[in-house]
Coordinates of C-alpha atoms in Angstrom, one line a residue:
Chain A
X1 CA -35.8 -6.9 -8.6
X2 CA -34.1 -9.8 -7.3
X3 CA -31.1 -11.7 -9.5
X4 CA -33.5 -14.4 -10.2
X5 CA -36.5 -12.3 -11.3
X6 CA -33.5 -10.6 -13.6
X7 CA -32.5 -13.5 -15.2
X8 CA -35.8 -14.6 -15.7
X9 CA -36.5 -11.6 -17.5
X10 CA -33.5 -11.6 -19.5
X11 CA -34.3 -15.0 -20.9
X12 CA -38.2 -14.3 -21.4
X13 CA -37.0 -11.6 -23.6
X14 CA -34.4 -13.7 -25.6
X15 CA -37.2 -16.4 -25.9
X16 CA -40.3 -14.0 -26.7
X17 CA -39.1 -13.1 -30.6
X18 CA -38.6 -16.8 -31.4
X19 CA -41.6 -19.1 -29.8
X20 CA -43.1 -16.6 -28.3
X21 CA -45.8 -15.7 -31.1
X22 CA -45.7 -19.0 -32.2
X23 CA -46.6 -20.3 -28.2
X24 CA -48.8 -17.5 -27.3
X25 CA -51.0 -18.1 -31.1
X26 CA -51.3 -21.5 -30.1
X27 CA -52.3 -21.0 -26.6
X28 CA -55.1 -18.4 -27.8
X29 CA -56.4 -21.3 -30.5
X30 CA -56.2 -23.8 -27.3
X31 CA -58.6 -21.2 -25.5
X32 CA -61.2 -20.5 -27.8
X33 CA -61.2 -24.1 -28.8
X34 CA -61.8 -24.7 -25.2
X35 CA -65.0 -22.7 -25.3
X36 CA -66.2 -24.0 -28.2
X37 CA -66.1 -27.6 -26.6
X38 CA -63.2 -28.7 -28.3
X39 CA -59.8 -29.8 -25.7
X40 CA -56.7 -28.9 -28.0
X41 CA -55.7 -27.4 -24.8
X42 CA -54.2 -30.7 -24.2
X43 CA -51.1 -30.0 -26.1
X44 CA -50.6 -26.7 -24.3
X45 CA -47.9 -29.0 -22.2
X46 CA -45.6 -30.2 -25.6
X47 CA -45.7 -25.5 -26.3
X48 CA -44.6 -24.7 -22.7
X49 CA -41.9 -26.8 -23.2
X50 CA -40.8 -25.3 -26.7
X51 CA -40.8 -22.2 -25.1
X52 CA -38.8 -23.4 -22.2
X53 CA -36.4 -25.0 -24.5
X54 CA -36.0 -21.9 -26.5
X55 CA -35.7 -19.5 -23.7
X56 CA -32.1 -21.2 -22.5
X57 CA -30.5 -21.8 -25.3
X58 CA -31.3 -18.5 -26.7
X59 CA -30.9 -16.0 -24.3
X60 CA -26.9 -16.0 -24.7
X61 CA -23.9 -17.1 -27.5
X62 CA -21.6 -18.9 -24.5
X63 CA -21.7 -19.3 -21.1
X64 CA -19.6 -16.3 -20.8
X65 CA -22.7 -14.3 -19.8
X66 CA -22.4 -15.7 -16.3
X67 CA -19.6 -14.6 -15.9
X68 CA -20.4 -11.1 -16.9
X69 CA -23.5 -10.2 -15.8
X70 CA -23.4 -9.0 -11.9
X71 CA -25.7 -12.1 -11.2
X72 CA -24.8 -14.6 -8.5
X73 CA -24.2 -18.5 -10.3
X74 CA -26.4 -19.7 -8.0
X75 CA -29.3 -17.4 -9.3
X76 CA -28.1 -18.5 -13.6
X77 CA -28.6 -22.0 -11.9
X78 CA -31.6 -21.7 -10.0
X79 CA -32.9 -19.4 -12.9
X80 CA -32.8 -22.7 -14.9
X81 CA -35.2 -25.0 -12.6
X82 CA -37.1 -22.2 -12.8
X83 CA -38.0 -22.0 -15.7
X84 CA -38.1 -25.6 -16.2
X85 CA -40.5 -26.3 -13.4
X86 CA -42.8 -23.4 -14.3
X87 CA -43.0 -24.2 -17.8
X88 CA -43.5 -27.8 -17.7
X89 CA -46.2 -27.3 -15.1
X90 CA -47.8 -24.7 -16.2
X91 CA -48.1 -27.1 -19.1
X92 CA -49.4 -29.7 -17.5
X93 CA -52.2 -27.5 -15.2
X94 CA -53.2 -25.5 -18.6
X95 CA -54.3 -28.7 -20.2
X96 CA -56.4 -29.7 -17.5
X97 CA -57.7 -25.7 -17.5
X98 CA -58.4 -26.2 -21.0
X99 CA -60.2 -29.3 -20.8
X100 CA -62.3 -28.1 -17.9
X101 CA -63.0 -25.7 -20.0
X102 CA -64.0 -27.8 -22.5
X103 CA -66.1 -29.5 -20.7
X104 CA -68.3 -26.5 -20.0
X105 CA -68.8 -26.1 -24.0
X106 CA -69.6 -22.7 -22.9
X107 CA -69.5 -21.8 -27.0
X108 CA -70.3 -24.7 -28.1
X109 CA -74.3 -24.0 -29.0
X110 CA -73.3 -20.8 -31.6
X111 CA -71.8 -23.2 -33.7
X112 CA -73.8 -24.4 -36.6
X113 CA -75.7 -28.1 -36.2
X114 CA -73.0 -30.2 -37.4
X115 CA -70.1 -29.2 -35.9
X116 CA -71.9 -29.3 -32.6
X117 CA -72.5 -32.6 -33.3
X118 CA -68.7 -33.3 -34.3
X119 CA -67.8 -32.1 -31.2
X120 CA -70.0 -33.5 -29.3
X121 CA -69.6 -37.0 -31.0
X122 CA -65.8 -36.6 -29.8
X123 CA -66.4 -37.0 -26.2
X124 CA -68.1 -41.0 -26.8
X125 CA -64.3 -41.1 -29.3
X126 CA -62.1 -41.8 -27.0
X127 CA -64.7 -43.7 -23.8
X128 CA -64.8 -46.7 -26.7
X129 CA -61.0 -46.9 -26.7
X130 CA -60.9 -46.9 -23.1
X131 CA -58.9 -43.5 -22.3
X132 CA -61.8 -41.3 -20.8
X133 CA -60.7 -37.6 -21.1
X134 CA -60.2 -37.3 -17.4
X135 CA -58.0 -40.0 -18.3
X136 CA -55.8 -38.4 -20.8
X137 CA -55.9 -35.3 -18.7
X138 CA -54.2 -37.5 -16.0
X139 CA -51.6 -38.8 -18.0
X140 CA -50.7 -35.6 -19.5
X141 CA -50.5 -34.5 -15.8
X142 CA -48.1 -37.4 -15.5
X143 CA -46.2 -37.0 -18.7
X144 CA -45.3 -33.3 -18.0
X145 CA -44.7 -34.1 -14.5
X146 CA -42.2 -37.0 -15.7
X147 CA -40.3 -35.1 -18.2
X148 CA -39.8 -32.1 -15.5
X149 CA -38.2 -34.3 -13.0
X150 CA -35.8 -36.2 -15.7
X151 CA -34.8 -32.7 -17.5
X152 CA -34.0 -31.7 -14.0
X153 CA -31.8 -34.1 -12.9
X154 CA -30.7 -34.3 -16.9
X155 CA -29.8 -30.8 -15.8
X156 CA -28.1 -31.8 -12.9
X157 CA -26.1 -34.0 -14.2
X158 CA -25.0 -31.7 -17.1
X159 CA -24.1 -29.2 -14.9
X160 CA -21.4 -31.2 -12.8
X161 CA -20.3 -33.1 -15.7
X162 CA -19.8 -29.4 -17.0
X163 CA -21.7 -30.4 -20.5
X164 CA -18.7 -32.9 -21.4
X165 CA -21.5 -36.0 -21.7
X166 CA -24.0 -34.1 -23.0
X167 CA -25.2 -36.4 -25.7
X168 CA -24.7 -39.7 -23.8
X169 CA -27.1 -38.2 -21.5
X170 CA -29.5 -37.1 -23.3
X171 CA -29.7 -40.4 -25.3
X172 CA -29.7 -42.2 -21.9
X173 CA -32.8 -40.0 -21.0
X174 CA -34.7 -40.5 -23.9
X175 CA -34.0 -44.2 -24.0
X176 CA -35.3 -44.6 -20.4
X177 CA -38.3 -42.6 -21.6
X178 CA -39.3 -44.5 -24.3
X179 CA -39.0 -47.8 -22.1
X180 CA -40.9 -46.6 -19.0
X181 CA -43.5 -44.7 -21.7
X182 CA -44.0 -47.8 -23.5
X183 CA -44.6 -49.9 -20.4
X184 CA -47.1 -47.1 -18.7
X185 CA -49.1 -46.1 -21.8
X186 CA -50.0 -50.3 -21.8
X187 CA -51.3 -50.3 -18.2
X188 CA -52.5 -47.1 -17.5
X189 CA -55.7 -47.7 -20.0
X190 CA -56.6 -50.3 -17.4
X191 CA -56.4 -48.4 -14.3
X192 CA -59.5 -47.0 -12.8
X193 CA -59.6 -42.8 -13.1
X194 CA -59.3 -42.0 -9.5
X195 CA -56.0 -43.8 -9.2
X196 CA -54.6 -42.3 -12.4
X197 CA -56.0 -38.6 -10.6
X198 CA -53.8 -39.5 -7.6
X199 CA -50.8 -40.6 -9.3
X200 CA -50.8 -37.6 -11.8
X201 CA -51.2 -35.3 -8.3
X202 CA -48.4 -37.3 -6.6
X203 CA -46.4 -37.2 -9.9
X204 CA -47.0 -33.2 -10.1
X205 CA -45.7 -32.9 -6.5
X206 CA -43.2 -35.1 -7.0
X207 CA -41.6 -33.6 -9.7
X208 CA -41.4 -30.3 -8.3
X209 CA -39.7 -31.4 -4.9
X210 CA -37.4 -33.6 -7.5
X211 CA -36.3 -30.3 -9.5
X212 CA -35.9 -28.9 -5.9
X213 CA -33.8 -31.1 -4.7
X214 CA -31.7 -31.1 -8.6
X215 CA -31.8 -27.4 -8.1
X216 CA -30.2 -27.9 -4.7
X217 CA -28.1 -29.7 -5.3
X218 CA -26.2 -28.4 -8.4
X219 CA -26.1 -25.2 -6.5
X220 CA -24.3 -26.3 -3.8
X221 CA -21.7 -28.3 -5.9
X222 CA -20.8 -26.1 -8.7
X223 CA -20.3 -23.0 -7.0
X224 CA -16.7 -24.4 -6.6
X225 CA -16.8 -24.8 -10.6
X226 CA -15.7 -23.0 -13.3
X227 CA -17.3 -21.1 -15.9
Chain B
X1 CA -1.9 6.6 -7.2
X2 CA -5.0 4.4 -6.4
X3 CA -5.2 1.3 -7.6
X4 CA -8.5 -0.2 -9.4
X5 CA -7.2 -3.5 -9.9
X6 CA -4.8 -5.2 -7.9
X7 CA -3.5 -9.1 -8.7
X8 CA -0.8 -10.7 -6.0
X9 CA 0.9 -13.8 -6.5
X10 CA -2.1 -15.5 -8.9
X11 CA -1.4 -19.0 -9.1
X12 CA -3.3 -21.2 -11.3
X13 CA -2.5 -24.3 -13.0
X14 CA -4.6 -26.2 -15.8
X15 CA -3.1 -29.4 -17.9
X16 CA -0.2 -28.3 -19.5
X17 CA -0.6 -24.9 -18.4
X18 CA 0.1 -22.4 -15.5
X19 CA -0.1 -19.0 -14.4
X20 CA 2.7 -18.8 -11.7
X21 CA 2.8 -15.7 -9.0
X22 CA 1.5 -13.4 -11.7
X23 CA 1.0 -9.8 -9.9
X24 CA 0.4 -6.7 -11.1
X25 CA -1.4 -3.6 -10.4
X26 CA -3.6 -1.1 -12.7
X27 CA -4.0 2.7 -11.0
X28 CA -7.0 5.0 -11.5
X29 CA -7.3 7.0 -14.8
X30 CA -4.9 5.3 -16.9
X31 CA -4.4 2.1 -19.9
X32 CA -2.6 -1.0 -19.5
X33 CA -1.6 -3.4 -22.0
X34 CA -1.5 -6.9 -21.5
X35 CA 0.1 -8.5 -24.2
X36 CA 2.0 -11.5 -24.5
X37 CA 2.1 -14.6 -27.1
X38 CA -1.0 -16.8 -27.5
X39 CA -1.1 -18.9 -24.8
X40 CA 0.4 -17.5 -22.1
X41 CA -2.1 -16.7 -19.9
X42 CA -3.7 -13.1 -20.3
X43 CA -7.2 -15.1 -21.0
X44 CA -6.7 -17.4 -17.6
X45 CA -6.0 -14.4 -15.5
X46 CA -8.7 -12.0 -17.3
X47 CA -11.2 -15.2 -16.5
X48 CA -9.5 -14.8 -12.7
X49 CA -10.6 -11.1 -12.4
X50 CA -14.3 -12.1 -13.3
X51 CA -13.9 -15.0 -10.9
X52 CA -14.9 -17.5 -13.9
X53 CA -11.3 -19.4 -12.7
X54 CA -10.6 -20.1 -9.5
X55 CA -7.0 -19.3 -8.4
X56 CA -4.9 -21.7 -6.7
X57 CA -3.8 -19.3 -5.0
X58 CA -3.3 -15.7 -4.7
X59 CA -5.2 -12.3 -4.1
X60 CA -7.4 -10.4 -7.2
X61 CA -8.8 -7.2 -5.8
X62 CA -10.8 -4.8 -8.0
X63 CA -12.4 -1.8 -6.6
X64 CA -11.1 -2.3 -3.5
X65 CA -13.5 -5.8 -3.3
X66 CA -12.1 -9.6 -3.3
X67 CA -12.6 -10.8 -6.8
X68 CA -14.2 -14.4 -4.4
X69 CA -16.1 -12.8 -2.6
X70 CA -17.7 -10.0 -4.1
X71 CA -17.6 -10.6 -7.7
X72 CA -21.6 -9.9 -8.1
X73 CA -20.5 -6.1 -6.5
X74 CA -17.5 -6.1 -8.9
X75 CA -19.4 -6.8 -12.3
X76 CA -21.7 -4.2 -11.4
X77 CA -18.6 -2.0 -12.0
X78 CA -17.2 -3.9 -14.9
X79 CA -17.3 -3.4 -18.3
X80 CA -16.1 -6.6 -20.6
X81 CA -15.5 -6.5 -24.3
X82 CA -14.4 -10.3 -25.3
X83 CA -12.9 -11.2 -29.0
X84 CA -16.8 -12.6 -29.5
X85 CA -20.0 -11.6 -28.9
X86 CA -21.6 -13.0 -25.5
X87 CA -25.2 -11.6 -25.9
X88 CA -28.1 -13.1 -27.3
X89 CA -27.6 -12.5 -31.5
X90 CA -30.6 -13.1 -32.5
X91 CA -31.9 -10.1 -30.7
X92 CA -31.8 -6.2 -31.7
X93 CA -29.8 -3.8 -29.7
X94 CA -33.8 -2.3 -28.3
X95 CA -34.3 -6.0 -27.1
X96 CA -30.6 -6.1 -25.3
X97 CA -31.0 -3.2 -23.5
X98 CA -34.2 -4.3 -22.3
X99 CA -32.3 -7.4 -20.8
X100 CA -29.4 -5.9 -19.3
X101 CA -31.3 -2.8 -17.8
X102 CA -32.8 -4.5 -14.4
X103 CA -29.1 -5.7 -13.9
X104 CA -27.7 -2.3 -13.7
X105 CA -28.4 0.2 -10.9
X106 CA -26.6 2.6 -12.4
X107 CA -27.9 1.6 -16.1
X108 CA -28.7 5.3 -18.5
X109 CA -30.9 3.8 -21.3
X110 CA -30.8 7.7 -22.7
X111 CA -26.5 6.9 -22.6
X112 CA -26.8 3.8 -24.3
X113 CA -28.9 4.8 -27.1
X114 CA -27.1 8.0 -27.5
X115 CA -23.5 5.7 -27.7
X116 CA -25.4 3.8 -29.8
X117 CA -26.3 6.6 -32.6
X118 CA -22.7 8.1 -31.8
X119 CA -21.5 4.2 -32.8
X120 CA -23.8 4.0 -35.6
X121 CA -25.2 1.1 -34.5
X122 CA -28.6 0.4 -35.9
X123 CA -31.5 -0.6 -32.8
X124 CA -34.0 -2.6 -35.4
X125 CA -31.4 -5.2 -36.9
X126 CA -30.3 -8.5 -35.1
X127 CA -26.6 -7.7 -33.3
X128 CA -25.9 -11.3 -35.1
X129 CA -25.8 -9.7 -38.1
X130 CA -23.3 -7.1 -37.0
X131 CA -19.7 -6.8 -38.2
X132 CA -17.0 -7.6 -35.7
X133 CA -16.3 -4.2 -35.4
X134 CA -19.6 -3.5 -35.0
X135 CA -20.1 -6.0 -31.9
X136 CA -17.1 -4.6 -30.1
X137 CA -19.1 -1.4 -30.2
X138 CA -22.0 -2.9 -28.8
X139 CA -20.3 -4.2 -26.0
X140 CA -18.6 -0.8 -25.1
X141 CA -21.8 1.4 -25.5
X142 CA -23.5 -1.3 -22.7
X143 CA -20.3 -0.9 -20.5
X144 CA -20.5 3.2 -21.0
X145 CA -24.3 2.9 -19.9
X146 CA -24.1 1.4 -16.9
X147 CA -20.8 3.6 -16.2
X148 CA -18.5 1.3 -16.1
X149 CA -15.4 2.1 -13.7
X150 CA -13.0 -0.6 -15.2
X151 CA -13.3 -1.9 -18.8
X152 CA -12.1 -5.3 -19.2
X153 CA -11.1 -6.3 -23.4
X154 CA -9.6 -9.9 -24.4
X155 CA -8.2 -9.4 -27.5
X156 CA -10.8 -7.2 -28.8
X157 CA -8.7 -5.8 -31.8
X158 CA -7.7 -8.8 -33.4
X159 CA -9.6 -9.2 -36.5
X160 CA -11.2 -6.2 -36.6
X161 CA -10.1 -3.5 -40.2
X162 CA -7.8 -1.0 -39.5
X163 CA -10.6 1.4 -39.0
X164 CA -12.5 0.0 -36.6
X165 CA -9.2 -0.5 -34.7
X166 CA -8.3 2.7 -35.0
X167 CA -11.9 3.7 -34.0
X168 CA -12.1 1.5 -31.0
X169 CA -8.9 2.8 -29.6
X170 CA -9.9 6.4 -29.9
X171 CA -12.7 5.3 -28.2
X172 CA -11.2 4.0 -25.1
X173 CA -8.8 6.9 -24.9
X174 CA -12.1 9.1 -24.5
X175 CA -13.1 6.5 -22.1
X176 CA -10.7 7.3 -19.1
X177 CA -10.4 11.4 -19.8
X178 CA -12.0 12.1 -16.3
X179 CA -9.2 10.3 -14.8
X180 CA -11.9 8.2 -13.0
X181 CA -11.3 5.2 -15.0
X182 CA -9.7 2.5 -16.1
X183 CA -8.7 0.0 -19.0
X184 CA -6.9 -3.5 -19.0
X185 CA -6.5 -4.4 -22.7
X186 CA -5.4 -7.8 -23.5
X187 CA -4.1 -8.0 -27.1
X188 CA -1.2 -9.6 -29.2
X189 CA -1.2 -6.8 -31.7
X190 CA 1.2 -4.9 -29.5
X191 CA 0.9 -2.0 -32.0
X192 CA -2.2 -0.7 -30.3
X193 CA -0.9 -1.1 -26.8
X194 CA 1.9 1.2 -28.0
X195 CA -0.4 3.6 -29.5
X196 CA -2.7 4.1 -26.2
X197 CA -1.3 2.2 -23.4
X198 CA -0.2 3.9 -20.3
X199 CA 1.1 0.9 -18.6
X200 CA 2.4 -2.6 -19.8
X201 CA 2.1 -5.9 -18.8
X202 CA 4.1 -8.4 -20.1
X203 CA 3.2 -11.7 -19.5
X204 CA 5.8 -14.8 -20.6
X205 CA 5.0 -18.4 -20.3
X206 CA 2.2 -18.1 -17.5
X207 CA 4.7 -15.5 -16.2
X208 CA 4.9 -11.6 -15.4
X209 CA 8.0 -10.8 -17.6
X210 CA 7.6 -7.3 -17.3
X211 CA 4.7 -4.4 -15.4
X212 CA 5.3 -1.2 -16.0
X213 CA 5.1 2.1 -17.8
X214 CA 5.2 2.1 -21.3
X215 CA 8.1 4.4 -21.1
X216 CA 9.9 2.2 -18.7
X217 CA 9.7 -0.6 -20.8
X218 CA 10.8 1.4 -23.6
X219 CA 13.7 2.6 -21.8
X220 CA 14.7 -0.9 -20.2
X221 CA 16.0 -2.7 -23.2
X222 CA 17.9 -2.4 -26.7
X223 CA 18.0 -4.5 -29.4
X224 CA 22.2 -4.9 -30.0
X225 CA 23.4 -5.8 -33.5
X226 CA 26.8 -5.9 -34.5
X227 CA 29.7 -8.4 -35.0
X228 CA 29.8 -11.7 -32.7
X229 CA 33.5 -11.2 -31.8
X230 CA 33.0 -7.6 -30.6
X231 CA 30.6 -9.0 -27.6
X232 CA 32.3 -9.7 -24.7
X233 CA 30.9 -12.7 -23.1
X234 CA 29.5 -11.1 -19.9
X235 CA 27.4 -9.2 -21.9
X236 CA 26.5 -12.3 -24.0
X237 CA 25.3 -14.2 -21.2
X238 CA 22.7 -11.5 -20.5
X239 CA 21.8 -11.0 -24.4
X240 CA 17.9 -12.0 -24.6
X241 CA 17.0 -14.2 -27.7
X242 CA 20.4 -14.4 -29.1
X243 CA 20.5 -14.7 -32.8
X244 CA 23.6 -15.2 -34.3
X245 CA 23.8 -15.3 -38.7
X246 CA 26.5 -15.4 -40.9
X247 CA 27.5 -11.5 -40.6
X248 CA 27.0 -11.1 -36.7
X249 CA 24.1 -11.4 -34.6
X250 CA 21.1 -9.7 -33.1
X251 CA 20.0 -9.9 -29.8
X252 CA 17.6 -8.0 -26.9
X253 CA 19.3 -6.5 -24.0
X254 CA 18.4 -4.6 -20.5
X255 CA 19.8 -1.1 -20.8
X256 CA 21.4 -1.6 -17.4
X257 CA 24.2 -3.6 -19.2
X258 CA 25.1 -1.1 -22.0
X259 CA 27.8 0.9 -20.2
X260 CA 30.9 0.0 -21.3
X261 CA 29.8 -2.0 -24.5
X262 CA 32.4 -1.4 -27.4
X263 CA 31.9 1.0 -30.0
X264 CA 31.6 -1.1 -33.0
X265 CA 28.0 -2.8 -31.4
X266 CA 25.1 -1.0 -32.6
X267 CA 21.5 -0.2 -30.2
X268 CA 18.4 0.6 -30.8
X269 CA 15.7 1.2 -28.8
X270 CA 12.7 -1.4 -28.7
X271 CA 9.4 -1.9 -29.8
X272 CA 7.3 -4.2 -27.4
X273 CA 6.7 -6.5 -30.4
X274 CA 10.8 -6.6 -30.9
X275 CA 10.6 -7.4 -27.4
X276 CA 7.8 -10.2 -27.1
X277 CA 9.9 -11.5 -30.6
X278 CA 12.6 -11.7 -28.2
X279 CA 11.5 -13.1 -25.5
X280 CA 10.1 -15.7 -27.9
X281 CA 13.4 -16.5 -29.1
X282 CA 14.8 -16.5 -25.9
X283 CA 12.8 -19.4 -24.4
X284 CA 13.6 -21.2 -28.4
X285 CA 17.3 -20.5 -27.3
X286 CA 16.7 -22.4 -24.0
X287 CA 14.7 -25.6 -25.3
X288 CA 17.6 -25.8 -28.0
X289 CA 20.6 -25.6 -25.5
X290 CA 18.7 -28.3 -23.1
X291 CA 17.8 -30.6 -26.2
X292 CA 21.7 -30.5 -26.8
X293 CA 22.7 -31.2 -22.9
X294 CA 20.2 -33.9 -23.1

């Protein structure tokens, strides 16, 4: 097994206990939902993250660990791009899966007359206030494919400040989000579906050459830094 | 003798701290304590050997390997105990196992659930909720599964009952019976080092004051009591932490300085906590005579 499969392990284990149930619960409801015609699969992207999240800061009590376990530091750093990249992907393709899914209402005629209607009534919901559900599917593309690039360089930037600004950066992050959120959410109602498509594709490649790059990066600098 | 661990001229300096030409050497089969004050240094060179600081300069070789350049190979063979737990706590000892296991070639999961039983360590209850003493044994049951050729402990008595003390120690005594392995114990509480160690290191001030058997060290210095006026000054001047009080004066002193000391001065042999007291009041001694030149 190679170090980064290892550590990979180690933290899916530390990670499982905690959000695991939770994740893997909500990602069952997300599925049968699907089939039924209802897309609750959309918020499969905010649960890979919680389980990303969880998965780091639980799998140790200090940093130490790196320097105990007979693990290369560039394998504990690429371990965390990783995992970063997969889960907020994965996020981001499940809720498209889900919706597709949705869309095929394979379930949806077993349930009784006016539920079907319910659900069928959602689709015209959100058409009248302009987000198609391509559309949404598109920005969540977007969304997770944002967030993955600015936790990576977050990351990045964590790692070769060796956590001292931890806070400032985070804040600085989620004050940048907030403004550049603000600004897209207004426009992208009015842009036409196959543009929002292409940018969430471009976004989603995007992202992963910018965790790449992070992941790179913060390898080749720190391995002259402590633990 | 074949040396497990070898450090040669370790330099590293921090802010207000540094570890200058520390070297030292730990054989095959045998127990060395590292003691010395808080602060001066056994953590810094302990985070050398696992290559989590990097010397300025200097050579660490365990097993044979550069602690640079092959520190993945070296932690294979390591076992490390630190003063706090490092693993996930949230997680039972069935869950640990199942993350340290793929790191391991040589990892027994029949050795550490047996150490774990012989520990009476429970599998189904979160280590977090484990007692101090409890921990360390956690941390030595993984280093005994994955058989361990060197176990590395920072300060892993301090804080922990008598009992558990006293159970720990017994437990690294049993540790190196096939002669195969070995044990650097870092630890103020220079009782245990006295109780199992083989060898001593000493270290002073980011400095090796002293490396050596335990029987050396006991055999290289008195402690000297007796009456001021009854010292003869050459002897003063190589008195270690001089203490002078009303009725005469204690002091530390090499053994290679007692021949020919008058009658009426009194020696006893000492302990390596007289001797880090010593020490201690030594460098007090120094900063005082300075602060008076000044």
């Amino acid at each position: 097994m190679s170090e980064l499969r290892k550590i990979l392990r180690y933290d899916f284990i530390s990670a499982v206990p905690v959000t695991g149930t939770f994740c893997g619960i909500a990602l069952a409801v997300c599925l049968i939902t699907a089939l039924f015609g209802v897309p609750l699969g959309l918020v499969s992207f905010p649960l890979t993250a919680v389980f990303f999240a969880s998965s780091k800061e639980l799998s140790k009590s200090s940093d130490v660990i790196e320097g105990v376990l007979p693990a290369s530091r560039n394998s504990f750093i690429r371990s965390k791009f990783a995992e970063l990249t997969l889960s907020f992907l994965a996020g981001g393709a499940m809720a498209v899966l889900f919706y597709l899914l949705s869309c095929l209402k394979l379930l949806t005629g077993i349930l009784p007359e006016k539920l079907e209607h319910s659900v069928r009534a959602m689709d015209g919901f959100l058409d009248t206030a302009g987000v198609t559900m391509p559309k949404l599917c598109g920005i969540i593309v977007i969304f997770s494919a944002y967030f993955c690039a600015v936790i990576a360089a977050a990351i990045m930037v964590m790692e070769l400040c060796r956590h001292k600004w931890d806070t400032v950066i985070m804040a600085a992050m989620g004050l940048a989000t907030l403004i550049l959120l603000s600004v897209f959410v207004d426009k992208i109602a009015e842009l036409p579906i196959r543009t929002v498509i292409i940018i969430s594709a471009a976004a989603f490649l995007g992202s992963l050459m910018i965790s790449l790059i992070c992941c790179q990066v913060t390898c080749r600098i720190s391995k002259d830094l402590e633990i | 003798m074949e040396n497990i661990l070898e450090i040669n001229g370790l330099c590293k300096s921090y802010e207000g701290f540094a570890l200058r030409d520390v070297s030292f050497a730990l054989p095959k089969g045998y127990i060395m304590g590292f003691v010395g004050q808080n602060g001066s240094g056994k953590t810094t060179t302990i985070r050398s050997i696992l290559n989590m600081a990097h010397p300025d300069s200097g050579k660490i070789s365990v097993f044979g390997l550069d602690s640079r350049k092959d520190s993945v190979k070296i932690r294979e063979g390591l076992g490390i105990v630190f003063d706090s737990l490092y693993l996930a706590d949230h997680l039972d000892a069935k869950h640990i196992e199942m993350q340290l296991r793929p790191f391991y070639s040589d990892w027994s999961r029949e050795e550490f659930f047996r150490r774990l039983k012989a520990f009476g360590l429970p599998d189904n209850k979160p280590v977090g909720e484990f007692s101090k003493g409890m921990k360390m044994k956690l941390m030595i049951a993984a280093a005994l599964s994955h058989n361990a050729r060197l176990m590395i402990l920072d300060e892993p008595t301090s804080g922990l009952d008598p009992v558990a003390r006293d159970e720990l120690l017994d437990i690294l005594t049993e540790y190196i019976e096939d002669e195969e392995r070995s044990v650097l114990f870092s630890t103020h509480i220079t009782a245990d080092v006295e109780r199992i160690a083989d060898f001593i290191t000493v270290l002073h001030n980011g400095k090796v004051w002293f490396s050596g058997t335990k029987d050396d060290l006991a055999e290289s210095y008195v402690v000297l009591k007796g009456s001021e006026e009854d010292l003869p000054a050459a002897v003063r001047e190589k008195c270690i932490g001089f203490h002078g009080y009303r009725n005469g004066f204690e002091a530390l002193l090499p053994t290679d300085h007692l021949a020919g000391l008058p009658g009426e001065l009194e020696h006893e042999k000492a302990s390596i906590d007289e001797i880090l007291v010593y020490i201690a009041k030594e460098d007090k001694n120094e900063r005082a005579s300075q602060d008076t030149a000044v």
